[in-house]
Amino acid sequence: MSTSDRHIVIVGDSIAGCTAARELRARGHLGPITMIGADSDGSYARPPLSKHILKEGAKEAEVWDLSDLDITAIRGTATGLDTDLQAVLLTDGRQVRFDALIVATGARARRIGAPTQHGELVLRTFADARELGTRLDAADSAIVVGAGFLGMEVASVCAARGIAVTVVDVDAPLQRILGSFLSGAITARARSSPVQIVRTDRPVELIGDPVTGIALSDRELHADLVVTCAGEIPDSHWLESSGAADTQGVGIDAGARPQYRMSSLPETSPIFVARCHSAGNRSGRTQSPRGKSQPLRHWVSNPHALRPTTTSGPKSWDCRSKWSAHSPSWVSRPFSTAP
């Protein structure tokens, strides 16, 4: 079987998975492509969820049109990888065979509540945005745990709605990302609106079931809703039993190939990681020139990861960026890329 005729399965249908499929076709892959996605709302951009979608209250996601790619779309959740069968296992019992597999499941929102605790809100999917929007419609007060980009965007939405919001974090808003000067400017702007910034010296605990507030080291805070914006964790648990991933995600080399080699998979049936991101933990990481594990930050590295399935690719790459909107101004942080 030629490289261009192989059946490629992509697990994950967000920006990385869709970019992977489009890049494969652009590079001349003629064989079948199957994309497995767990999100019932389909394929859509996630950054707008905390921006105009949450602000404007859109009821449906703007789903991307992939009809020109001639792919087979499967709605389902991957639960495992059978390396002997060379198949992705789904929750409904289906087994999706592949000649090459692209892991593009990215990450899921980190939760800090107990597994049985109800009422904790997060913002990762369109369903999360719908639920949060509905709760905001009836809220007079809110607590946001996490003062990063997402946390401050949610706080901005609350302030625009006239909701009294308290943002809680160990550090000042965006200090770890933007530094003290810009953090100070953002903090001052936030405090000029109905946003209160609370610094804590330790992780907070959600209280109530359903959640009604948070416990700090010296007091409790209560609100109509609590939104956790405490980063993400790799959505790669379905690979752990196969040895392709651990709790830190998928370890990859500079060609986006897993560092965990599964002896039952031949070299002609490779696995590639298309979505590499970092938010504390990572769904893809590689070794730096100094031998340290470091994350690949962005889906833009995706096209390079696909080259081994079609043609020769670069030995390594790095592409990192952040973008965000904080009322009433934009904050951007591009990173230079070095070969």
Short mmCIF file of C-alpha atoms in Angstrom, two decimals:
data_model
loop_
_atom_site.label_atom_id
_atom_site.label_comp_id
_atom_site.label_asym_id
_atom_site.label_seq_id
_atom_site.Cartn_x
_atom_site.Cartn_y
_atom_site.Cartn_z
CA MET A 1 0.00 0.00 0.00
CA SER A 2 1.40 3.39 -0.97
CA THR A 3 1.62 6.21 1.56
CA SER A 4 -1.06 8.21 -0.24
CA ASP A 5 -3.56 5.31 -0.06
CA ARG A 6 -3.38 4.59 3.66
CA HIS A 7 -6.41 4.93 5.91
CA ILE A 8 -5.65 7.71 8.36
CA VAL A 9 -7.76 8.09 11.49
CA ILE A 10 -7.80 11.42 13.32
CA VAL A 11 -9.06 11.36 16.90
CA GLY A 12 -10.27 14.86 17.74
CA ASP A 13 -12.25 17.21 15.50
CA SER A 14 -11.39 20.62 16.86
CA ILE A 15 -8.89 23.03 15.28
CA ALA A 16 -5.96 20.59 15.34
CA GLY A 17 -7.91 17.65 13.92
CA CYS A 18 -9.54 19.74 11.19
CA THR A 19 -6.22 21.35 10.29
CA ALA A 20 -4.67 17.89 10.15
CA ALA A 21 -7.31 16.67 7.68
CA ARG A 22 -6.99 19.75 5.50
CA GLU A 23 -3.21 19.55 5.51
CA LEU A 24 -3.28 15.88 4.50
CA ARG A 25 -5.45 16.66 1.48
CA ALA A 26 -3.32 19.66 0.59
CA ARG A 27 -0.24 17.44 0.60
CA GLY A 28 -1.85 14.99 -1.80
CA HIS A 29 -3.17 12.26 0.45
CA LEU A 30 -5.79 10.38 -1.59
CA GLY A 31 -6.68 7.62 0.84
CA PRO A 32 -9.59 7.55 3.28
CA ILE A 33 -9.59 9.86 6.29
CA THR A 34 -11.80 9.19 9.29
CA MET A 35 -12.25 11.85 11.95
CA ILE A 36 -13.59 10.89 15.39
CA GLY A 37 -15.08 13.69 17.49
CA ALA A 38 -16.76 13.56 20.90
CA ASP A 39 -18.30 17.05 20.89
CA SER A 40 -21.99 16.88 19.98
CA ASP A 41 -21.80 20.45 18.63
CA GLY A 42 -19.29 19.41 15.97
CA SER A 43 -16.16 21.23 14.82
CA TYR A 44 -15.85 24.90 15.75
CA ALA A 45 -13.36 27.47 17.04
CA ARG A 46 -12.94 27.51 20.81
CA PRO A 47 -11.33 30.95 21.46
CA PRO A 48 -14.57 32.85 20.67
CA LEU A 49 -16.36 30.93 23.46
CA SER A 50 -15.01 33.32 26.09
CA LYS A 51 -15.42 36.35 23.84
CA HIS A 52 -18.33 37.26 21.60
CA ILE A 53 -20.20 33.94 21.96
CA LEU A 54 -20.46 34.21 25.74
CA LYS A 55 -21.16 37.94 25.49
CA GLU A 56 -23.79 37.68 22.78
CA GLY A 57 -25.41 34.46 23.95
CA ALA A 58 -25.24 32.50 20.69
CA LYS A 59 -27.35 29.33 20.86
CA GLU A 60 -25.51 27.33 18.20
CA ALA A 61 -21.85 26.97 17.29
CA GLU A 62 -20.60 28.16 13.92
CA VAL A 63 -19.61 24.73 12.65
CA TRP A 64 -16.83 24.48 10.07
CA ASP A 65 -17.71 23.13 6.64
CA LEU A 66 -15.45 20.15 5.92
CA SER A 67 -17.44 18.79 2.98
CA ASP A 68 -14.64 19.52 0.51
CA LEU A 69 -12.23 17.17 2.34
CA ASP A 70 -14.08 13.91 1.63
CA ILE A 71 -13.73 12.60 5.18
CA THR A 72 -15.81 10.15 7.18
CA ALA A 73 -16.98 11.81 10.40
CA ILE A 74 -17.78 9.65 13.43
CA ARG A 75 -19.47 11.11 16.49
CA GLY A 76 -18.13 9.20 19.45
CA THR A 77 -15.66 9.14 22.34
CA ALA A 78 -12.41 7.20 22.19
CA THR A 79 -11.87 4.95 25.21
CA GLY A 80 -8.81 2.96 24.20
CA LEU A 81 -6.28 1.95 21.59
CA ASP A 82 -5.90 -1.69 20.53
CA THR A 83 -2.35 -1.92 19.22
CA ASP A 84 -2.73 -5.53 18.07
CA LEU A 85 -5.83 -4.77 16.06
CA GLN A 86 -4.57 -1.30 15.08
CA ALA A 87 -7.90 0.21 16.05
CA VAL A 88 -9.35 3.03 18.12
CA LEU A 89 -11.99 1.76 20.58
CA LEU A 90 -15.15 3.82 21.13
CA THR A 91 -17.61 3.91 24.04
CA ASP A 92 -20.36 2.30 21.94
CA GLY A 93 -18.19 -0.73 21.20
CA ARG A 94 -17.12 0.24 17.70
CA GLN A 95 -13.55 -0.41 16.60
CA VAL A 96 -12.12 1.98 14.02
CA ARG A 97 -9.16 0.41 12.20
CA PHE A 98 -6.30 2.57 10.92
CA ASP A 99 -3.07 2.45 8.95
CA ALA A 100 -1.88 5.66 10.62
CA LEU A 101 -3.33 7.48 13.62
CA ILE A 102 -3.25 11.19 14.44
CA VAL A 103 -3.89 12.12 18.07
CA ALA A 104 -5.66 15.48 18.17
CA THR A 105 -7.76 15.22 21.32
CA GLY A 106 -6.02 18.19 22.92
CA ALA A 107 -7.13 18.86 26.48
CA ARG A 108 -10.09 19.19 28.77
CA ALA A 109 -10.80 21.78 31.46
CA ARG A 110 -9.19 21.21 34.83
CA ARG A 111 -11.72 20.93 37.64
CA ILE A 112 -10.91 21.50 41.30
CA GLY A 113 -14.14 20.22 42.86
CA ALA A 114 -14.63 16.75 44.27
CA PRO A 115 -15.68 14.10 41.71
CA THR A 116 -19.16 13.90 43.23
CA GLN A 117 -19.56 17.65 43.73
CA HIS A 118 -22.10 19.36 41.46
CA GLY A 119 -22.38 22.90 40.19
CA GLU A 120 -18.77 23.71 39.29
CA LEU A 121 -18.69 25.59 35.98
CA VAL A 122 -15.88 25.50 33.41
CA LEU A 123 -15.49 26.91 29.91
CA ARG A 124 -14.01 24.57 27.33
CA THR A 125 -16.82 23.57 24.96
CA PHE A 126 -19.85 25.22 23.41
CA ALA A 127 -22.03 23.25 25.82
CA ASP A 128 -20.03 24.81 28.69
CA ALA A 129 -20.64 28.27 27.19
CA ARG A 130 -24.37 27.63 26.91
CA GLU A 131 -24.60 26.49 30.53
CA LEU A 132 -22.51 29.39 31.79
CA GLY A 133 -24.53 31.89 29.76
CA THR A 134 -27.78 30.55 31.21
CA ARG A 135 -26.42 30.76 34.74
CA LEU A 136 -25.14 34.31 34.17
CA ASP A 137 -28.61 35.40 33.05
CA ALA A 138 -29.90 34.74 36.56
CA ALA A 139 -26.80 35.73 38.56
CA ASP A 140 -26.02 38.83 40.61
CA SER A 141 -22.60 37.63 41.78
CA ALA A 142 -19.85 35.32 40.53
CA ILE A 143 -16.51 33.90 41.61
CA VAL A 144 -13.84 33.11 39.04
CA VAL A 145 -11.01 30.83 40.19
CA GLY A 146 -7.96 31.63 38.07
CA ALA A 147 -6.66 35.00 36.85
CA GLY A 148 -5.17 33.88 33.55
CA PHE A 149 -6.46 34.80 30.11
CA LEU A 150 -9.63 32.76 30.37
CA GLY A 151 -10.42 33.80 33.92
CA MET A 152 -10.07 37.49 33.13
CA GLU A 153 -12.17 37.11 29.99
CA VAL A 154 -14.97 35.50 31.99
CA ALA A 155 -14.64 38.26 34.59
CA SER A 156 -14.88 40.83 31.78
CA VAL A 157 -18.13 39.26 30.57
CA CYS A 158 -19.53 39.33 34.11
CA ALA A 159 -18.57 42.98 34.53
CA ALA A 160 -20.20 43.89 31.22
CA ARG A 161 -23.42 42.30 32.48
CA GLY A 162 -23.27 44.24 35.74
CA ILE A 163 -22.51 41.12 37.78
CA ALA A 164 -20.31 41.62 40.84
CA VAL A 165 -17.38 39.29 40.22
CA THR A 166 -14.46 38.21 42.38
CA VAL A 167 -11.34 36.77 40.72
CA VAL A 168 -9.20 34.55 42.96
CA ASP A 169 -5.64 33.42 42.26
CA VAL A 170 -2.28 33.00 43.94
CA ASP A 171 -0.74 35.54 41.57
CA ALA A 172 -1.92 38.88 40.24
CA PRO A 173 -3.93 38.75 36.99
CA LEU A 174 -1.81 37.46 34.08
CA GLN A 175 1.42 38.11 35.98
CA ARG A 176 2.91 34.71 35.11
CA ILE A 177 2.27 35.33 31.42
CA LEU A 178 2.69 39.06 30.83
CA GLY A 179 4.88 40.21 33.70
CA SER A 180 4.36 42.72 36.49
CA PHE A 181 3.93 45.90 34.42
CA LEU A 182 1.08 44.70 32.21
CA SER A 183 -0.40 42.74 35.09
CA GLY A 184 -0.57 45.93 37.12
CA ALA A 185 -2.29 47.79 34.29
CA ILE A 186 -4.86 45.01 33.84
CA THR A 187 -5.47 44.85 37.58
CA ALA A 188 -6.07 48.61 37.78
CA ARG A 189 -8.49 48.49 34.85
CA ALA A 190 -10.34 45.53 36.36
CA ARG A 191 -10.76 47.29 39.69
CA SER A 192 -12.29 50.31 37.95
CA SER A 193 -15.20 48.00 37.03
CA PRO A 194 -17.21 45.71 39.34
CA VAL A 195 -14.29 43.24 39.56
CA GLN A 196 -12.61 42.41 42.84
CA ILE A 197 -9.18 40.77 42.81
CA VAL A 198 -8.38 38.44 45.72
CA ARG A 199 -4.94 36.92 46.21
CA THR A 200 -4.64 33.62 48.07
CA ASP A 201 -1.60 31.83 49.45
CA ARG A 202 -2.84 28.32 48.69
CA PRO A 203 -5.23 26.43 46.40
CA VAL A 204 -8.90 27.13 47.07
CA GLU A 205 -11.56 24.56 47.90
CA LEU A 206 -15.05 24.57 46.48
CA ILE A 207 -17.77 24.40 49.13
CA GLY A 208 -21.35 23.23 48.92
CA ASP A 209 -23.10 20.63 46.81
CA PRO A 210 -24.14 22.14 44.52
CA VAL A 211 -21.25 24.59 44.75
CA THR A 212 -22.07 27.85 46.51
CA GLY A 213 -18.63 29.36 47.01
CA ILE A 214 -14.99 28.77 47.87
CA ALA A 215 -12.97 28.34 51.05
CA LEU A 216 -9.78 30.38 51.45
CA SER A 217 -7.25 29.94 54.22
CA ASP A 218 -8.88 32.66 56.35
CA ARG A 219 -12.49 32.96 55.12
CA GLU A 220 -15.20 31.80 52.81
CA LEU A 221 -16.58 33.58 49.75
CA HIS A 222 -20.06 32.90 48.40
CA ALA A 223 -21.67 33.74 45.05
CA ASP A 224 -24.47 32.70 42.73
CA LEU A 225 -22.00 30.77 40.60
CA VAL A 226 -18.37 29.65 40.62
CA VAL A 227 -16.35 29.30 37.41
CA THR A 228 -13.07 27.40 37.47
CA CYS A 229 -10.51 28.72 34.99
CA ALA A 230 -7.51 26.82 36.34
CA GLY A 231 -5.98 25.57 33.12
CA GLU A 232 -6.33 22.29 31.29
CA ILE A 233 -5.25 18.68 31.53
CA PRO A 234 -4.32 16.42 28.60
CA ASP A 235 -7.28 14.58 27.11
CA SER A 236 -5.12 11.54 26.46
CA HIS A 237 -6.35 9.15 29.16
CA TRP A 238 -7.73 6.86 26.45
CA LEU A 239 -4.14 6.16 25.36
CA GLU A 240 -2.68 5.34 28.76
CA SER A 241 -3.47 1.62 28.76
CA SER A 242 -1.64 1.21 25.44
CA GLY A 243 1.52 2.86 26.75
CA ALA A 244 1.29 5.77 24.31
CA ALA A 245 0.57 8.30 27.06
CA ASP A 246 0.92 8.89 30.78
CA THR A 247 -0.68 11.36 33.16
CA GLN A 248 1.37 14.17 31.61
CA GLY A 249 0.12 13.46 28.10
CA VAL A 250 1.82 12.02 25.03
CA GLY A 251 5.60 12.19 24.96
CA ILE A 252 6.76 12.92 21.42
CA ASP A 253 10.00 13.39 19.53
CA ALA A 254 10.85 16.27 17.19
CA GLY A 255 8.90 14.60 14.40
CA ALA A 256 5.73 14.40 16.51
CA ARG A 257 6.11 10.63 16.92
CA PRO A 258 5.37 9.13 20.35
CA GLN A 259 8.44 8.46 22.46
CA TYR A 260 6.63 5.43 23.90
CA ARG A 261 7.19 2.82 21.20
CA MET A 262 4.52 0.10 21.05
CA SER A 263 6.18 -3.06 19.81
CA SER A 264 2.95 -4.45 18.37
CA LEU A 265 2.60 -1.50 15.98
CA PRO A 266 4.79 -1.80 12.88
CA GLU A 267 6.73 1.17 11.59
CA THR A 268 4.31 1.31 8.65
CA SER A 269 1.45 2.09 11.06
CA PRO A 270 2.69 5.16 12.92
CA ILE A 271 0.96 7.38 15.42
CA PHE A 272 1.41 11.14 15.26
CA VAL A 273 0.47 13.87 17.70
CA ALA A 274 -1.24 16.71 15.90
CA ARG A 275 -2.36 18.83 18.84
CA CYS A 276 0.41 19.88 21.17
CA HIS A 277 -0.40 22.39 23.87
CA SER A 278 0.69 23.57 27.25
CA ALA A 279 -1.31 24.80 30.19
CA GLY A 280 0.63 23.45 33.13
CA ASN A 281 0.17 19.89 31.90
CA ARG A 282 0.40 19.04 28.22
CA SER A 283 -1.13 16.78 25.66
CA GLY A 284 2.12 16.73 23.68
CA ARG A 285 5.69 17.31 24.77
CA THR A 286 9.11 16.85 23.27
CA GLN A 287 12.73 16.92 24.34
CA SER A 288 14.54 20.24 24.16
CA PRO A 289 18.17 20.45 22.95
CA ARG A 290 19.16 20.42 26.63
CA GLY A 291 17.33 17.16 27.19
CA LYS A 292 14.44 18.59 29.18
CA SER A 293 10.81 17.79 28.49
CA GLN A 294 9.06 20.81 27.02
CA PRO A 295 5.61 21.33 25.54
CA LEU A 296 4.82 22.13 21.94
CA ARG A 297 2.51 25.04 22.39
CA HIS A 298 0.19 25.42 19.45
CA TRP A 299 -1.81 23.65 16.77
CA VAL A 300 0.12 25.59 14.09
CA SER A 301 2.89 23.00 14.54
CA ASN A 302 0.31 20.56 13.18
CA PRO A 303 1.30 20.73 9.47
CA HIS A 304 4.88 19.77 10.33
CA ALA A 305 3.64 16.83 12.40
CA LEU A 306 1.79 15.49 9.38
CA ARG A 307 4.69 15.52 6.96
CA PRO A 308 5.92 12.06 7.95
CA THR A 309 2.63 10.63 6.67
CA THR A 310 3.09 12.16 3.24
CA THR A 311 6.65 13.31 2.67
CA SER A 312 9.80 14.26 4.54
CA GLY A 313 9.47 16.94 7.22
CA PRO A 314 11.65 19.15 9.39
CA LYS A 315 13.63 17.81 12.29
CA SER A 316 12.01 20.13 14.80
CA TRP A 317 9.87 23.23 15.16
CA ASP A 318 8.39 25.59 17.67
CA CYS A 319 5.33 27.81 17.36
CA ARG A 320 3.91 29.52 20.37
CA SER A 321 1.30 32.23 20.70
CA LYS A 322 -1.35 33.67 22.95
CA TRP A 323 -4.24 35.96 22.12
CA SER A 324 -6.96 37.34 24.26
CA ALA A 325 -9.52 40.10 24.68
CA HIS A 326 -9.94 41.98 27.92
CA SER A 327 -12.51 44.75 27.94
CA PRO A 328 -12.02 47.26 26.60
CA SER A 329 -8.70 46.48 24.90
CA TRP A 330 -6.90 43.66 23.13
CA VAL A 331 -3.85 41.93 24.53
CA SER A 332 -1.64 39.95 22.16
CA ARG A 333 1.58 38.07 22.76
CA PRO A 334 3.27 36.65 19.67
CA PHE A 335 6.40 34.56 20.07
CA SER A 336 9.22 34.51 17.56
CA THR A 337 9.87 31.17 15.90
CA ALA A 338 13.37 29.78 15.44
CA PRO A 339 14.23 26.80 13.21
#
